[in-house]
């Protein structure tokens, strides 16, 4: 099982993943509070050469950044119904990478062709991180 022992290792995993991506994709992030989803998005940003500070979009729901590819960072923690995800669906048709925290809240509206990243807190600083690629 892939595990990381520090936030830096989790970022590194995301950087390696994003280096292999050259076409638009949705990256759905699953895991409890504090599991490392935002840390992972910071790694995606770093891998794309984005130098902005990545702030969690918990209240604004979405932030966009420009790098080697565009990065959209969505956080669905505060949505109550799947339909509230609809305004963000068009982001998925776009040229960039769309990373979604609390992706399960989008339910059936998540695209089938996507990459799932599932985080489990094992210990204080240990995370199990499973990446499932459903693009093909
Ligand atoms: N191996 C690790 N990987 C990632 N984060 C870690 C690790 N070990 C400790 N941490 C800490 O766990 C926290 C993860 O926070 P983060 O904001 O990324 O969680 P999150 O999954 O986005 O939570 P939320 O659902 O609240 O948005 C950070 O404080 C980070 O320093
Ligand atoms: Mg977060």
PDB file of C-alpha atoms and ligand atoms in Angstrom:
ATOM      1  CA  UNK A   1       0.000   0.000   0.000  1.00  0.00           C
ATOM      2  CA  UNK A   2       1.383   3.441  -0.909  1.00  0.00           C
ATOM      3  CA  UNK A   3       1.878   5.474   2.259  1.00  0.00           C
ATOM      4  CA  UNK A   4       3.441   8.846   3.046  1.00  0.00           C
ATOM      5  CA  UNK A   5       5.000   9.946   6.331  1.00  0.00           C
ATOM      6  CA  UNK A   6       5.121  13.723   5.799  1.00  0.00           C
ATOM      7  CA  UNK A   7       3.117  16.425   3.949  1.00  0.00           C
ATOM      8  CA  UNK A   8       6.149  16.859   1.674  1.00  0.00           C
ATOM      9  CA  UNK A   9       5.949  13.204   0.622  1.00  0.00           C
ATOM     10  CA  UNK A  10       2.237  13.625  -0.150  1.00  0.00           C
ATOM     11  CA  UNK A  11       3.044  16.688  -2.260  1.00  0.00           C
ATOM     12  CA  UNK A  12       5.771  14.746  -4.054  1.00  0.00           C
ATOM     13  CA  UNK A  13       3.276  11.996  -4.944  1.00  0.00           C
ATOM     14  CA  UNK A  14       0.965  14.622  -6.459  1.00  0.00           C
ATOM     15  CA  UNK A  15       3.854  16.233  -8.351  1.00  0.00           C
ATOM     16  CA  UNK A  16       4.768  12.881  -9.905  1.00  0.00           C
ATOM     17  CA  UNK A  17       1.154  12.224 -10.872  1.00  0.00           C
ATOM     18  CA  UNK A  18       0.665  15.608 -12.511  1.00  0.00           C
ATOM     19  CA  UNK A  19       3.860  15.280 -14.551  1.00  0.00           C
ATOM     20  CA  UNK A  20       2.250  12.305 -16.344  1.00  0.00           C
ATOM     21  CA  UNK A  21      -0.871  14.314 -17.246  1.00  0.00           C
ATOM     22  CA  UNK A  22      -1.114  16.153 -20.565  1.00  0.00           C
ATOM     23  CA  UNK A  23      -4.841  16.268 -21.246  1.00  0.00           C
ATOM     24  CA  UNK A  24      -7.850  17.573 -19.286  1.00  0.00           C
ATOM     25  CA  UNK A  25      -8.795  15.454 -16.327  1.00  0.00           C
ATOM     26  CA  UNK A  26     -10.837  15.485 -13.153  1.00  0.00           C
ATOM     27  CA  UNK A  27      -8.965  14.399 -10.023  1.00  0.00           C
ATOM     28  CA  UNK A  28     -11.485  13.391  -7.336  1.00  0.00           C
ATOM     29  CA  UNK A  29     -10.093  13.528  -3.785  1.00  0.00           C
ATOM     30  CA  UNK A  30     -11.726  11.385  -1.078  1.00  0.00           C
ATOM     31  CA  UNK A  31     -10.862  11.362   2.618  1.00  0.00           C
ATOM     32  CA  UNK A  32     -11.803  12.731   6.004  1.00  0.00           C
ATOM     33  CA  UNK A  33     -10.978  16.173   7.452  1.00  0.00           C
ATOM     34  CA  UNK A  34      -7.233  16.688   7.686  1.00  0.00           C
ATOM     35  CA  UNK A  35      -6.469  13.654   5.530  1.00  0.00           C
ATOM     36  CA  UNK A  36      -4.218  15.649   3.168  1.00  0.00           C
ATOM     37  CA  UNK A  37      -6.438  16.560   0.199  1.00  0.00           C
ATOM     38  CA  UNK A  38      -5.365  20.220   0.158  1.00  0.00           C
ATOM     39  CA  UNK A  39      -1.722  19.221   0.666  1.00  0.00           C
ATOM     40  CA  UNK A  40      -2.080  17.001  -2.417  1.00  0.00           C
ATOM     41  CA  UNK A  41      -3.487  19.920  -4.463  1.00  0.00           C
ATOM     42  CA  UNK A  42      -0.451  21.984  -3.386  1.00  0.00           C
ATOM     43  CA  UNK A  43       1.685  19.223  -4.907  1.00  0.00           C
ATOM     44  CA  UNK A  44      -0.357  19.290  -8.132  1.00  0.00           C
ATOM     45  CA  UNK A  45       0.200  23.060  -8.312  1.00  0.00           C
ATOM     46  CA  UNK A  46       3.925  22.703  -7.693  1.00  0.00           C
ATOM     47  CA  UNK A  47       4.169  20.039 -10.418  1.00  0.00           C
ATOM     48  CA  UNK A  48       2.430  22.412 -12.837  1.00  0.00           C
ATOM     49  CA  UNK A  49       4.880  25.192 -12.029  1.00  0.00           C
ATOM     50  CA  UNK A  50       2.253  27.292 -10.245  1.00  0.00           C
ATOM     51  CA  UNK A  51       3.865  29.581  -7.688  1.00  0.00           C
ATOM     52  CA  UNK A  52       0.705  31.050  -6.117  1.00  0.00           C
ATOM     53  CA  UNK A  53      -0.125  30.161  -2.513  1.00  0.00           C
ATOM     54  CA  UNK A  54      -2.858  27.507  -2.635  1.00  0.00           C
ATOM     55  CA  UNK A  55      -5.635  28.399  -0.204  1.00  0.00           C
ATOM     56  CA  UNK A  56      -8.471  25.985   0.483  1.00  0.00           C
ATOM     57  CA  UNK A  57     -11.582  27.108  -1.465  1.00  0.00           C
ATOM     58  CA  UNK A  58     -13.932  25.997   1.321  1.00  0.00           C
ATOM     59  CA  UNK A  59     -15.998  29.197   1.210  1.00  0.00           C
ATOM     60  CA  UNK A  60     -15.543  30.321  -2.409  1.00  0.00           C
ATOM     61  CA  UNK A  61     -15.937  26.688  -3.638  1.00  0.00           C
ATOM     62  CA  UNK A  62     -13.507  27.149  -6.546  1.00  0.00           C
ATOM     63  CA  UNK A  63     -10.153  28.804  -7.242  1.00  0.00           C
ATOM     64  CA  UNK A  64      -8.265  28.769 -10.572  1.00  0.00           C
ATOM     65  CA  UNK A  65      -4.550  28.953 -11.243  1.00  0.00           C
ATOM     66  CA  UNK A  66      -2.443  29.098 -14.423  1.00  0.00           C
ATOM     67  CA  UNK A  67       0.598  26.928 -14.959  1.00  0.00           C
ATOM     68  CA  UNK A  68       1.804  24.385 -17.539  1.00  0.00           C
ATOM     69  CA  UNK A  69      -1.912  23.533 -17.566  1.00  0.00           C
ATOM     70  CA  UNK A  70      -4.763  25.388 -15.872  1.00  0.00           C
ATOM     71  CA  UNK A  71      -5.574  24.069 -12.369  1.00  0.00           C
ATOM     72  CA  UNK A  72      -9.042  24.346 -10.883  1.00  0.00           C
ATOM     73  CA  UNK A  73      -9.341  23.604  -7.164  1.00  0.00           C
ATOM     74  CA  UNK A  74     -12.877  22.858  -5.980  1.00  0.00           C
ATOM     75  CA  UNK A  75     -13.965  22.052  -2.409  1.00  0.00           C
ATOM     76  CA  UNK A  76     -17.478  20.633  -2.044  1.00  0.00           C
ATOM     77  CA  UNK A  77     -17.405  20.348   1.762  1.00  0.00           C
ATOM     78  CA  UNK A  78     -20.159  22.910   2.134  1.00  0.00           C
ATOM     79  CA  UNK A  79     -22.551  21.705  -0.552  1.00  0.00           C
ATOM     80  CA  UNK A  80     -25.686  19.941   0.602  1.00  0.00           C
ATOM     81  CA  UNK A  81     -27.117  18.562  -2.631  1.00  0.00           C
ATOM     82  CA  UNK A  82     -25.512  17.061  -5.746  1.00  0.00           C
ATOM     83  CA  UNK A  83     -27.197  19.741  -7.892  1.00  0.00           C
ATOM     84  CA  UNK A  84     -25.064  22.430  -6.255  1.00  0.00           C
ATOM     85  CA  UNK A  85     -22.158  20.923  -8.177  1.00  0.00           C
ATOM     86  CA  UNK A  86     -23.800  21.667 -11.561  1.00  0.00           C
ATOM     87  CA  UNK A  87     -22.294  25.185 -11.980  1.00  0.00           C
ATOM     88  CA  UNK A  88     -18.829  23.631 -11.760  1.00  0.00           C
ATOM     89  CA  UNK A  89     -19.435  20.925 -14.339  1.00  0.00           C
ATOM     90  CA  UNK A  90     -18.284  23.154 -17.182  1.00  0.00           C
ATOM     91  CA  UNK A  91     -14.873  23.432 -15.518  1.00  0.00           C
ATOM     92  CA  UNK A  92     -14.519  19.723 -16.295  1.00  0.00           C
ATOM     93  CA  UNK A  93     -14.940  20.301 -20.050  1.00  0.00           C
ATOM     94  CA  UNK A  94     -12.120  22.812 -20.047  1.00  0.00           C
ATOM     95  CA  UNK A  95      -8.483  22.375 -20.945  1.00  0.00           C
ATOM     96  CA  UNK A  96      -7.116  21.993 -17.470  1.00  0.00           C
ATOM     97  CA  UNK A  97      -6.950  19.833 -14.398  1.00  0.00           C
ATOM     98  CA  UNK A  98      -9.902  19.990 -12.005  1.00  0.00           C
ATOM     99  CA  UNK A  99      -9.120  18.738  -8.488  1.00  0.00           C
ATOM    100  CA  UNK A 100     -12.175  18.221  -6.283  1.00  0.00           C
ATOM    101  CA  UNK A 101     -12.078  17.855  -2.487  1.00  0.00           C
ATOM    102  CA  UNK A 102     -15.056  16.058  -0.929  1.00  0.00           C
ATOM    103  CA  UNK A 103     -15.758  14.712  -4.433  1.00  0.00           C
ATOM    104  CA  UNK A 104     -18.326  12.211  -3.082  1.00  0.00           C
ATOM    105  CA  UNK A 105     -20.680  15.163  -2.564  1.00  0.00           C
ATOM    106  CA  UNK A 106     -21.002  15.490  -6.360  1.00  0.00           C
ATOM    107  CA  UNK A 107     -22.396  11.935  -6.446  1.00  0.00           C
ATOM    108  CA  UNK A 108     -23.522  10.837  -9.896  1.00  0.00           C
ATOM    109  CA  UNK A 109     -22.429  14.163 -11.400  1.00  0.00           C
ATOM    110  CA  UNK A 110     -18.740  13.221 -11.220  1.00  0.00           C
ATOM    111  CA  UNK A 111     -17.388  12.269 -14.649  1.00  0.00           C
ATOM    112  CA  UNK A 112     -16.739   8.525 -15.036  1.00  0.00           C
ATOM    113  CA  UNK A 113     -13.389   9.105 -16.737  1.00  0.00           C
ATOM    114  CA  UNK A 114     -11.398  10.553 -13.867  1.00  0.00           C
ATOM    115  CA  UNK A 115      -8.604   9.855 -11.426  1.00  0.00           C
ATOM    116  CA  UNK A 116      -9.636   8.980  -7.867  1.00  0.00           C
ATOM    117  CA  UNK A 117      -7.259   9.652  -4.981  1.00  0.00           C
ATOM    118  CA  UNK A 118      -8.324   8.059  -1.718  1.00  0.00           C
ATOM    119  CA  UNK A 119      -6.687   9.163   1.550  1.00  0.00           C
ATOM    120  CA  UNK A 120      -6.716   7.291   4.832  1.00  0.00           C
ATOM    121  CA  UNK A 121      -5.231   8.623   8.062  1.00  0.00           C
ATOM    122  CA  UNK A 122      -3.177   5.738   9.500  1.00  0.00           C
ATOM    123  CA  UNK A 123      -1.387   7.627  12.278  1.00  0.00           C
ATOM    124  CA  UNK A 124      -0.648  11.241  13.133  1.00  0.00           C
ATOM    125  CA  UNK A 125       1.610  11.799  10.105  1.00  0.00           C
ATOM    126  CA  UNK A 126       1.028   8.618   8.138  1.00  0.00           C
ATOM    127  CA  UNK A 127      -1.367   8.551   5.229  1.00  0.00           C
ATOM    128  CA  UNK A 128      -2.368   5.736   2.922  1.00  0.00           C
ATOM    129  CA  UNK A 129      -2.927   7.202  -0.541  1.00  0.00           C
ATOM    130  CA  UNK A 130      -4.474   5.073  -3.273  1.00  0.00           C
ATOM    131  CA  UNK A 131      -4.624   6.402  -6.838  1.00  0.00           C
ATOM    132  CA  UNK A 132      -7.110   4.803  -9.262  1.00  0.00           C
ATOM    133  CA  UNK A 133      -6.998   5.958 -12.863  1.00  0.00           C
ATOM    134  CA  UNK A 134     -10.328   5.483 -14.694  1.00  0.00           C
ATOM    135  CA  UNK A 135      -9.426   7.473 -17.802  1.00  0.00           C
ATOM    136  CA  UNK A 136      -9.342   4.488 -20.159  1.00  0.00           C
TER     137      UNK A 136
HETATM  138  N1  LIG B   1       1.692  12.396   5.368  1.00  0.00           N
HETATM  139  C1  LIG B   1       0.951  13.515   5.352  1.00  0.00           C
HETATM  140  N2  LIG B   1       0.372  13.916   4.205  1.00  0.00           N
HETATM  141  C2  LIG B   1      -0.410  15.026   4.182  1.00  0.00           C
HETATM  142  N3  LIG B   1      -0.655  15.802   5.254  1.00  0.00           N
HETATM  143  C3  LIG B   1      -0.101  15.453   6.416  1.00  0.00           C
HETATM  144  C4  LIG B   1       0.729  14.301   6.512  1.00  0.00           C
HETATM  145  N4  LIG B   1       1.155  14.201   7.803  1.00  0.00           N
HETATM  146  C5  LIG B   1       0.620  15.223   8.457  1.00  0.00           C
HETATM  147  N5  LIG B   1      -0.137  15.995   7.652  1.00  0.00           N
HETATM  148  C6  LIG B   1      -0.876  17.175   8.080  1.00  0.00           C
HETATM  149  O1  LIG B   1      -2.254  16.862   7.933  1.00  0.00           O
HETATM  150  C7  LIG B   1      -2.943  18.047   7.543  1.00  0.00           C
HETATM  151  C8  LIG B   1      -3.658  17.816   6.218  1.00  0.00           C
HETATM  152  O2  LIG B   1      -4.410  18.962   5.969  1.00  0.00           O
HETATM  153  P1  LIG B   1      -5.211  19.223   4.643  1.00  0.00           P
HETATM  154  O3  LIG B   1      -5.712  20.615   4.758  1.00  0.00           O
HETATM  155  O4  LIG B   1      -4.417  18.857   3.456  1.00  0.00           O
HETATM  156  O5  LIG B   1      -6.417  18.182   4.823  1.00  0.00           O
HETATM  157  P2  LIG B   1      -7.732  18.079   3.940  1.00  0.00           P
HETATM  158  O6  LIG B   1      -7.894  16.645   3.588  1.00  0.00           O
HETATM  159  O7  LIG B   1      -7.675  19.066   2.833  1.00  0.00           O
HETATM  160  O8  LIG B   1      -8.868  18.473   4.981  1.00  0.00           O
HETATM  161  P3  LIG B   1     -10.253  19.235   4.751  1.00  0.00           P
HETATM  162  O9  LIG B   1     -11.277  18.170   4.484  1.00  0.00           O
HETATM  163  O10 LIG B   1     -10.490  19.942   6.033  1.00  0.00           O
HETATM  164  O11 LIG B   1     -10.110  20.164   3.588  1.00  0.00           O
HETATM  165  C9  LIG B   1      -1.928  19.171   7.453  1.00  0.00           C
HETATM  166  O12 LIG B   1      -1.908  19.860   8.679  1.00  0.00           O
HETATM  167  C10 LIG B   1      -0.623  18.410   7.236  1.00  0.00           C
HETATM  168  O13 LIG B   1       0.495  19.108   7.735  1.00  0.00           O
HETATM  169 MG1  LIG B   2      -8.854  20.643   2.276  1.00  0.00          MG
END
